[in-house]
CSV table of C-alpha atoms in Angstrom, one decimal:
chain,number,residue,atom,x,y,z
A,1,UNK,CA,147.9,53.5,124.9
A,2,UNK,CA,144.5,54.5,127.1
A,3,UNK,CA,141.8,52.3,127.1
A,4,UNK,CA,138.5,53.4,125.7
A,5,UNK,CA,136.5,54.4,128.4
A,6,UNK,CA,133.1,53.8,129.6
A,7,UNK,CA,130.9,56.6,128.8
A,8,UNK,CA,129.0,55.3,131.9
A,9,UNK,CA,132.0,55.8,134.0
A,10,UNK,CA,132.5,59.0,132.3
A,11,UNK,CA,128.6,60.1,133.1
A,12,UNK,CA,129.3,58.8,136.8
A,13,UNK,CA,132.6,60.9,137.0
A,14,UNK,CA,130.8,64.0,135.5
A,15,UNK,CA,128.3,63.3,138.4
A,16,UNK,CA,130.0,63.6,141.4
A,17,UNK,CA,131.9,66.4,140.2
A,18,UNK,CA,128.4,68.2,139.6
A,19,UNK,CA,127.9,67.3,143.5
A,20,UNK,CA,131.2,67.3,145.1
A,21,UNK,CA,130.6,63.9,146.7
A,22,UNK,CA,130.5,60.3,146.2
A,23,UNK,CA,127.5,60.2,149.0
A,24,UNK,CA,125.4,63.0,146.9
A,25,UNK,CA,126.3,61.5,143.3
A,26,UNK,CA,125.3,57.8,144.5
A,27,UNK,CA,121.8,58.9,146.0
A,28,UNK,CA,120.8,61.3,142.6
A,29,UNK,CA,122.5,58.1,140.4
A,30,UNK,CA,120.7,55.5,142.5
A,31,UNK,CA,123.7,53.4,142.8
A,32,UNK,CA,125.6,52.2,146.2
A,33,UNK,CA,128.5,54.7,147.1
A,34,UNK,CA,130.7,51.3,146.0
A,35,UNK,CA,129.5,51.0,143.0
A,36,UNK,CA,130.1,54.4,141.8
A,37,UNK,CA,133.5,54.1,143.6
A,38,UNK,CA,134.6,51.0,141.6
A,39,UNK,CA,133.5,53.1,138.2
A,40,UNK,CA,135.3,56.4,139.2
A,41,UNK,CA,138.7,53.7,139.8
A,42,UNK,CA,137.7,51.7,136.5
A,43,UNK,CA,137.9,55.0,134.5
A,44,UNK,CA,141.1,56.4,136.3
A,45,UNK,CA,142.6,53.1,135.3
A,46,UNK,CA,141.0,53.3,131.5
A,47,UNK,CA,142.6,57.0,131.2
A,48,UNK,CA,146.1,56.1,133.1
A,49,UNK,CA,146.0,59.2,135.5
A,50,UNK,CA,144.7,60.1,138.8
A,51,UNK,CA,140.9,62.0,138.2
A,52,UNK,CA,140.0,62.6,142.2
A,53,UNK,CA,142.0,63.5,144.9
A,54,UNK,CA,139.8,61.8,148.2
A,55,UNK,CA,140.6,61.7,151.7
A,56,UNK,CA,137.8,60.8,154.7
A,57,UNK,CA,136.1,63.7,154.6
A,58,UNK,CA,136.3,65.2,151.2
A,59,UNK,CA,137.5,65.3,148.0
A,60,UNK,CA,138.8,67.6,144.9
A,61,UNK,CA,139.4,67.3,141.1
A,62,UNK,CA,142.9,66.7,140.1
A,63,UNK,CA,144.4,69.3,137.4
A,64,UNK,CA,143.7,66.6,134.8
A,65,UNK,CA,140.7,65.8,136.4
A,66,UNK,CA,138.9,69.5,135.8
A,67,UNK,CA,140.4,68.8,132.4
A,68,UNK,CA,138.4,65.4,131.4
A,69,UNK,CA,135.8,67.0,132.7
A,70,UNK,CA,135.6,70.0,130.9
A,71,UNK,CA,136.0,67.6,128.1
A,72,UNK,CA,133.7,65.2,128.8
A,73,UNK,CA,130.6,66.9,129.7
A,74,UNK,CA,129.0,67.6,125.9
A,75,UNK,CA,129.8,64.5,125.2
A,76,UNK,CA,128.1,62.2,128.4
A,77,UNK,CA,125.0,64.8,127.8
A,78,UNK,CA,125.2,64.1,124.1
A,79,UNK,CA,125.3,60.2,125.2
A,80,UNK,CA,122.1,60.7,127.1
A,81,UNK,CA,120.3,62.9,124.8
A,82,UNK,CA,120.4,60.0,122.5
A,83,UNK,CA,119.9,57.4,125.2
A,84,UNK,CA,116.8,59.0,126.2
A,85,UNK,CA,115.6,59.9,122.9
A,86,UNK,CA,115.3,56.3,121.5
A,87,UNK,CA,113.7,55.1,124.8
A,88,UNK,CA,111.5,58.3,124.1
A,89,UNK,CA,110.4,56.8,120.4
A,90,UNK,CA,110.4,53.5,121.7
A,91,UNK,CA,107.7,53.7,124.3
A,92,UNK,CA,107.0,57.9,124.6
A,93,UNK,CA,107.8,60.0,127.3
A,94,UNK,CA,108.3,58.0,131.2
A,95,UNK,CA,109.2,58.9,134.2
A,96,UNK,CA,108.7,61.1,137.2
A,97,UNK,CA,108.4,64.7,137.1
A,98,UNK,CA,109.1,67.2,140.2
A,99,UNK,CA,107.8,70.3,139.1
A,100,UNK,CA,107.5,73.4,141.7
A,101,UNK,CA,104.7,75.8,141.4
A,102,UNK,CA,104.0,78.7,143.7
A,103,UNK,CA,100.3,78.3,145.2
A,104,UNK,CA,99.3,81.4,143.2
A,105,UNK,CA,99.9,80.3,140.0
A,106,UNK,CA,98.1,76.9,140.6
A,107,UNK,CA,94.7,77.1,141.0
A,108,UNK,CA,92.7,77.6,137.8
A,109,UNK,CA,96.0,77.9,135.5
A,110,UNK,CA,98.5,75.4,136.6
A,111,UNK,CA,96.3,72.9,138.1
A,112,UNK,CA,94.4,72.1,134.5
A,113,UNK,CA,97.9,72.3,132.8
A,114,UNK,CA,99.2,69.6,134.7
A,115,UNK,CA,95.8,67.3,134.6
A,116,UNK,CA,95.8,67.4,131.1
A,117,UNK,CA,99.4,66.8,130.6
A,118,UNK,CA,98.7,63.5,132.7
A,119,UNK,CA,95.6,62.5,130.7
A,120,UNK,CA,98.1,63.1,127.5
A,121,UNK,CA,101.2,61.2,128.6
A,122,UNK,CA,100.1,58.2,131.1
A,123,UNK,CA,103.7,57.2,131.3
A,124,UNK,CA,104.7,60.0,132.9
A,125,UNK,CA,104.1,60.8,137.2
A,126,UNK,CA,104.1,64.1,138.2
A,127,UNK,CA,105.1,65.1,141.5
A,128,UNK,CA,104.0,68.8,142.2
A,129,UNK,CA,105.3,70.7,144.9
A,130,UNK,CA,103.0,73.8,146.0
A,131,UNK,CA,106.5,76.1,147.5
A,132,UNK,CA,105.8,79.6,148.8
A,133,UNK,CA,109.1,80.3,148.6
A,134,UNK,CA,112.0,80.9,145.7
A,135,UNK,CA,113.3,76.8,145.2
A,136,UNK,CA,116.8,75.8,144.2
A,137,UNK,CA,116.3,73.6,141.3
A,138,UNK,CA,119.5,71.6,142.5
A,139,UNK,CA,119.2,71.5,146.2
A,140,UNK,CA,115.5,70.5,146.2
A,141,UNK,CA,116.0,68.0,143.5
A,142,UNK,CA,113.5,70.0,141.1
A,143,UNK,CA,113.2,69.3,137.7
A,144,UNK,CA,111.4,72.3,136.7
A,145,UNK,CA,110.3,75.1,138.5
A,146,UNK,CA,107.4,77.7,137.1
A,147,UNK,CA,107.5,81.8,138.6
A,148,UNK,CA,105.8,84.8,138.0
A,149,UNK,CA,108.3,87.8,138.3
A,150,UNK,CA,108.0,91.6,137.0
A,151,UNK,CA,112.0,90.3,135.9
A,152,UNK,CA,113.1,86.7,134.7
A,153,UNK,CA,116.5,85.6,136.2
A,154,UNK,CA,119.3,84.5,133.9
A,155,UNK,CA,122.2,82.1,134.7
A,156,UNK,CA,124.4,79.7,133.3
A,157,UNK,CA,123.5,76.9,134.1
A,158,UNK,CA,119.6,77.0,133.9
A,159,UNK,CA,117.2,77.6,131.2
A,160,UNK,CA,114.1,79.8,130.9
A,161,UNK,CA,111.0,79.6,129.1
A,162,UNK,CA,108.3,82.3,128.7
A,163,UNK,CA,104.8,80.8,129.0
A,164,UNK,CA,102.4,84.2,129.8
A,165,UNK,CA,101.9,87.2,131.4
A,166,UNK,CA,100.2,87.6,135.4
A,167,UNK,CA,98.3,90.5,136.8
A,168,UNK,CA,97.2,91.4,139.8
A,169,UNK,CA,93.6,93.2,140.6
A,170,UNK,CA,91.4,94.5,143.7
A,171,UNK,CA,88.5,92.3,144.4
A,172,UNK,CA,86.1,92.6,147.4
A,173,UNK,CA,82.6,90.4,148.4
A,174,UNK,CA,79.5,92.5,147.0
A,175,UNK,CA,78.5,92.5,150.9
A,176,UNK,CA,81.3,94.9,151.9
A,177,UNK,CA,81.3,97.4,148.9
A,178,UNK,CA,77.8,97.8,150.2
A,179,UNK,CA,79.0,99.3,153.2
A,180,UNK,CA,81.6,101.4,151.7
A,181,UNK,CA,82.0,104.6,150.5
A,182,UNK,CA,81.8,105.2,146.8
A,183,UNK,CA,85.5,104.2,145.5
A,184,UNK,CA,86.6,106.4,143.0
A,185,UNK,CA,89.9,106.1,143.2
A,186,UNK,CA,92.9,104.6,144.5
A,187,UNK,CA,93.1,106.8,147.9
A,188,UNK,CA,89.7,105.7,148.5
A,189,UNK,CA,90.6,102.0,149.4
A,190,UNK,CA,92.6,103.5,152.7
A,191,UNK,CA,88.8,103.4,154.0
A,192,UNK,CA,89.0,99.6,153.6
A,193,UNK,CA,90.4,97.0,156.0
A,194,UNK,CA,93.0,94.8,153.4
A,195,UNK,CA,93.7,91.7,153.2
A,196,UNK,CA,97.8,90.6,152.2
A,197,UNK,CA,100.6,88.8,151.5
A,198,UNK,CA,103.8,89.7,154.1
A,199,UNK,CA,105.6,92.6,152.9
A,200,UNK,CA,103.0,94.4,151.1
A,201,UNK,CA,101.5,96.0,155.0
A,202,UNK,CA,102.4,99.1,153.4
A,203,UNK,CA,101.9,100.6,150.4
A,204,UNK,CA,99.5,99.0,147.4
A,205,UNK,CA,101.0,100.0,143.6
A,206,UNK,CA,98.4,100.1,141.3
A,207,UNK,CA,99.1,100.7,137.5
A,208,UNK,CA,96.6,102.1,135.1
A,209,UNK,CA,96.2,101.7,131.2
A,210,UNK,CA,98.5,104.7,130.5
A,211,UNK,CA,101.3,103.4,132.7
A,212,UNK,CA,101.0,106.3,135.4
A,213,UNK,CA,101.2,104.7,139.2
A,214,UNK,CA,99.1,105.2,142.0
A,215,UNK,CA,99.9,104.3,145.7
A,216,UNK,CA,97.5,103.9,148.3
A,217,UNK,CA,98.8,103.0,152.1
A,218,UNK,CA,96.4,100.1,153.5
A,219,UNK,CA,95.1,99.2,156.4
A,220,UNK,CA,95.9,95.5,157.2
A,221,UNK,CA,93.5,93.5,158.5
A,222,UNK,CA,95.0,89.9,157.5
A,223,UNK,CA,98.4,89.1,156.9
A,224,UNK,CA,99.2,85.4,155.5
A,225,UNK,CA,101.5,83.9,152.8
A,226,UNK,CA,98.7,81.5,152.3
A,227,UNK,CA,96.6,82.9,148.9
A,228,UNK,CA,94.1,80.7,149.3
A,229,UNK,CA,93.1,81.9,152.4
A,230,UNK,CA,93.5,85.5,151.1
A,231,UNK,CA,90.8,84.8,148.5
A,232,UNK,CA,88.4,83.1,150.8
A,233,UNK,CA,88.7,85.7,153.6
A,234,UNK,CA,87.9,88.2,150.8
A,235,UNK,CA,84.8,86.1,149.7
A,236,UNK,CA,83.8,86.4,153.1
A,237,UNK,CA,83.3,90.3,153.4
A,238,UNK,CA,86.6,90.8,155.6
A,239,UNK,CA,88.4,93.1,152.9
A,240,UNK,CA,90.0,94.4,149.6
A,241,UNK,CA,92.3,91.7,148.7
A,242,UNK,CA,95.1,92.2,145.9
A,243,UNK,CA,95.2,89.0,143.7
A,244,UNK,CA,96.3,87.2,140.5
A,245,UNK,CA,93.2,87.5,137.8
A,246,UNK,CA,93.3,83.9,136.9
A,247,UNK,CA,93.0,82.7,140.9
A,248,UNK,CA,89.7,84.6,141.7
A,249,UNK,CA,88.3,84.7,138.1
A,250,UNK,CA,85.9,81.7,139.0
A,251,UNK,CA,84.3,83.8,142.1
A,252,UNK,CA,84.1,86.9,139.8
A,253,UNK,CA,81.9,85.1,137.6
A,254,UNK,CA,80.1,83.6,140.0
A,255,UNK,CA,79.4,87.1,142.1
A,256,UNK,CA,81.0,86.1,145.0
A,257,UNK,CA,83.5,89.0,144.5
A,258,UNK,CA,83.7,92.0,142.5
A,259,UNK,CA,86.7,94.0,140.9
A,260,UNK,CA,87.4,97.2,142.3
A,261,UNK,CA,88.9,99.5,140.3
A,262,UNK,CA,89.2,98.0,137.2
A,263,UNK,CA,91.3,100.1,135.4
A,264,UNK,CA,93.8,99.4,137.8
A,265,UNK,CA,96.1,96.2,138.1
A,266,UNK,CA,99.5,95.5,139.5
A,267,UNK,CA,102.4,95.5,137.1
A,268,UNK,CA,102.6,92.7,135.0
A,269,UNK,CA,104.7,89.9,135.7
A,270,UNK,CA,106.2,87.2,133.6
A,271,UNK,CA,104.9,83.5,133.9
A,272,UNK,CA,108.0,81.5,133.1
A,273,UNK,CA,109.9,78.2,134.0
A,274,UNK,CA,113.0,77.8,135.0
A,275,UNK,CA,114.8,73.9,134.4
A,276,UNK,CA,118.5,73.1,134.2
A,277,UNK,CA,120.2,72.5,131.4
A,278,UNK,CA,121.6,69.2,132.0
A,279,UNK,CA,118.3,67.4,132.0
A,280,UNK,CA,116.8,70.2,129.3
A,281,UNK,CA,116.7,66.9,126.5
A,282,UNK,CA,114.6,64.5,128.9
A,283,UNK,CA,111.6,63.3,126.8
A,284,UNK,CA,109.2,63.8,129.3
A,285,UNK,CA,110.6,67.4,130.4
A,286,UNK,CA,110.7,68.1,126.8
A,287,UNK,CA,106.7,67.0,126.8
A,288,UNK,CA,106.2,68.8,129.5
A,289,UNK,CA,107.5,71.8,128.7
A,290,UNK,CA,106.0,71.8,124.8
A,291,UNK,CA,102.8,71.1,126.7
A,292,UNK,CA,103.3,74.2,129.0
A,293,UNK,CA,103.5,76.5,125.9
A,294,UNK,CA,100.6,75.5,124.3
A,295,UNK,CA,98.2,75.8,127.1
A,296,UNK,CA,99.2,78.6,128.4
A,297,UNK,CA,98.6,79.9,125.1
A,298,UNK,CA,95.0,78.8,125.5
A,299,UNK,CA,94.3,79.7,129.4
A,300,UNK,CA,96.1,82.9,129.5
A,301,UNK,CA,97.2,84.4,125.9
A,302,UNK,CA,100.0,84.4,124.5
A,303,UNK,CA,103.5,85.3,126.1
């Protein structure tokens, strides 16, 4: 009869079959490529049967392989739930975090969301990556990655999470809509030198309280994937900038710009986050991600 196997050897099979190598499994486990060799060979002896076909330069599941795993997966992510549960009531949430953000969701939203989390759980490190474009929560070793779409993506093997809601309005510097013709409209920002991100040269969609649309083409005067330097070019007098409320709500207040328009916003898009579903019970995701609802609740409204 079968030994009993490890449920370490089991979690370290289920690994590098999540990776496809021995080389990828070893870095995410932290282990030496031998070390998770000599477990994959301690479990294939434990079961009696041949899990992993390898040669030199790659390797494939046997039949009964794809089977244990199948098998085994609720149960090694069962195994670490709990693992990571009592550590979690033992000594509270540890560990680091990689969390993705795009650049215009972090400045006054974000940003405070994460310092307080810190000040909150001062076992936990954060390590927050400002990407301005789309991550792969897999290939860039992400633990949880926050959007704002008009759409939220679905897939098996990642979870979403609704946090709030994102809108985009015109802003300009006082200086320059002293200069301009009276805007009464949409068509009259054409008049206007703009200021935006790549891809939106053309055409400016603008959505009012009834739902109707309005389209103005712009004039581009700045181009740049860089939002911060959108906002401070606007500050400046250079143009109408299109912008997420929450990142120029500070210079608003403080009359450094002023909304255009303002029954007029982009369509609203969706905050969310996005965080696989193997690593969905981690205490300190879990923290994280509880702490995400609340204060979005707070900064921004409800979802």
């Amino acid at each position: 009869m079968p030994k009993l196997p490890s449920l370490d050897d089991l979690a370290h099979f289920q690994k590098v079959m999540d990776k496809g190598s021995f080389a990828a499994a070893a870095r995410e486990l932290g282990l030496p490529k031998s070390t998770l060799s000599k477990s994959i060979a301690r479990l294939e002896t434990d079961l009696g049967v041949r899990l992993i076909e390898r040669t030199t330069r790659s390797l494939r599941p046997t039949e009964i392989g794809r089977i244990v795993s199948a098998h085994s997966r609720d149960m090694v992510e069962a195994f670490q739930a709990a693992r990571l549960a009592a550590a979690a009531v033992i000594e509270g949430p540890s560990g680091r975090l990689r969390v993705s953000c795009p650049q215009g969701l972090l400045e006054n939203l974000v940003d405070e969301v994460i310092l307080t989390f810190l000040q909150t759980y001062p076992k936990v490190e954060v390590e927050l990556l400002v990407q301005g474009r789309p991550v792969d929560l897999i290939t860039d070793n992400v633990d949880i990655a926050l959007r704002a779409r008009t759409q939220m993506e679905a897939g098996a093997s990642f979870v979403t999470r609704r946090l709030g809601l994102s809108r985009g309005i015109l802003v300009a510097a006082p200086a320059l809509l002293r200069t301009a013709p009276d805007l009464r409209d949409l068509r009259d920002i054409a008049e206007l030198p703009a200021l935006v991100l790549p891809g939106e040269e053309g055409d400016w969609r603008m959505v009012d309280q009834t739902g109707a649309v309005s389209t103005v083409r712009v004039a581009p005067r700045l181009v740049t994937s860089n939002m911060e330097t959108l906002r401070r070019a606007a500050v400046r007098g250079l143009g109408v900038a299109q912008l997420p409320e929450h990142f120029c709500a500070r210079e608003i207040a403080a009359g450094e710009l002023e909304r255009i328009l303002p029954d007029l916003t982009t369509h609203v898009g969706t905050i969310y986050a996005v965080y696989s579903r193997e690593t969905a019970r981690a205490p300190a995701l879990r923290a994280f991600i509880d702490h995400l609802v609340l204060e979005f609740q707070t900064l921004s409204g409800p979802a």
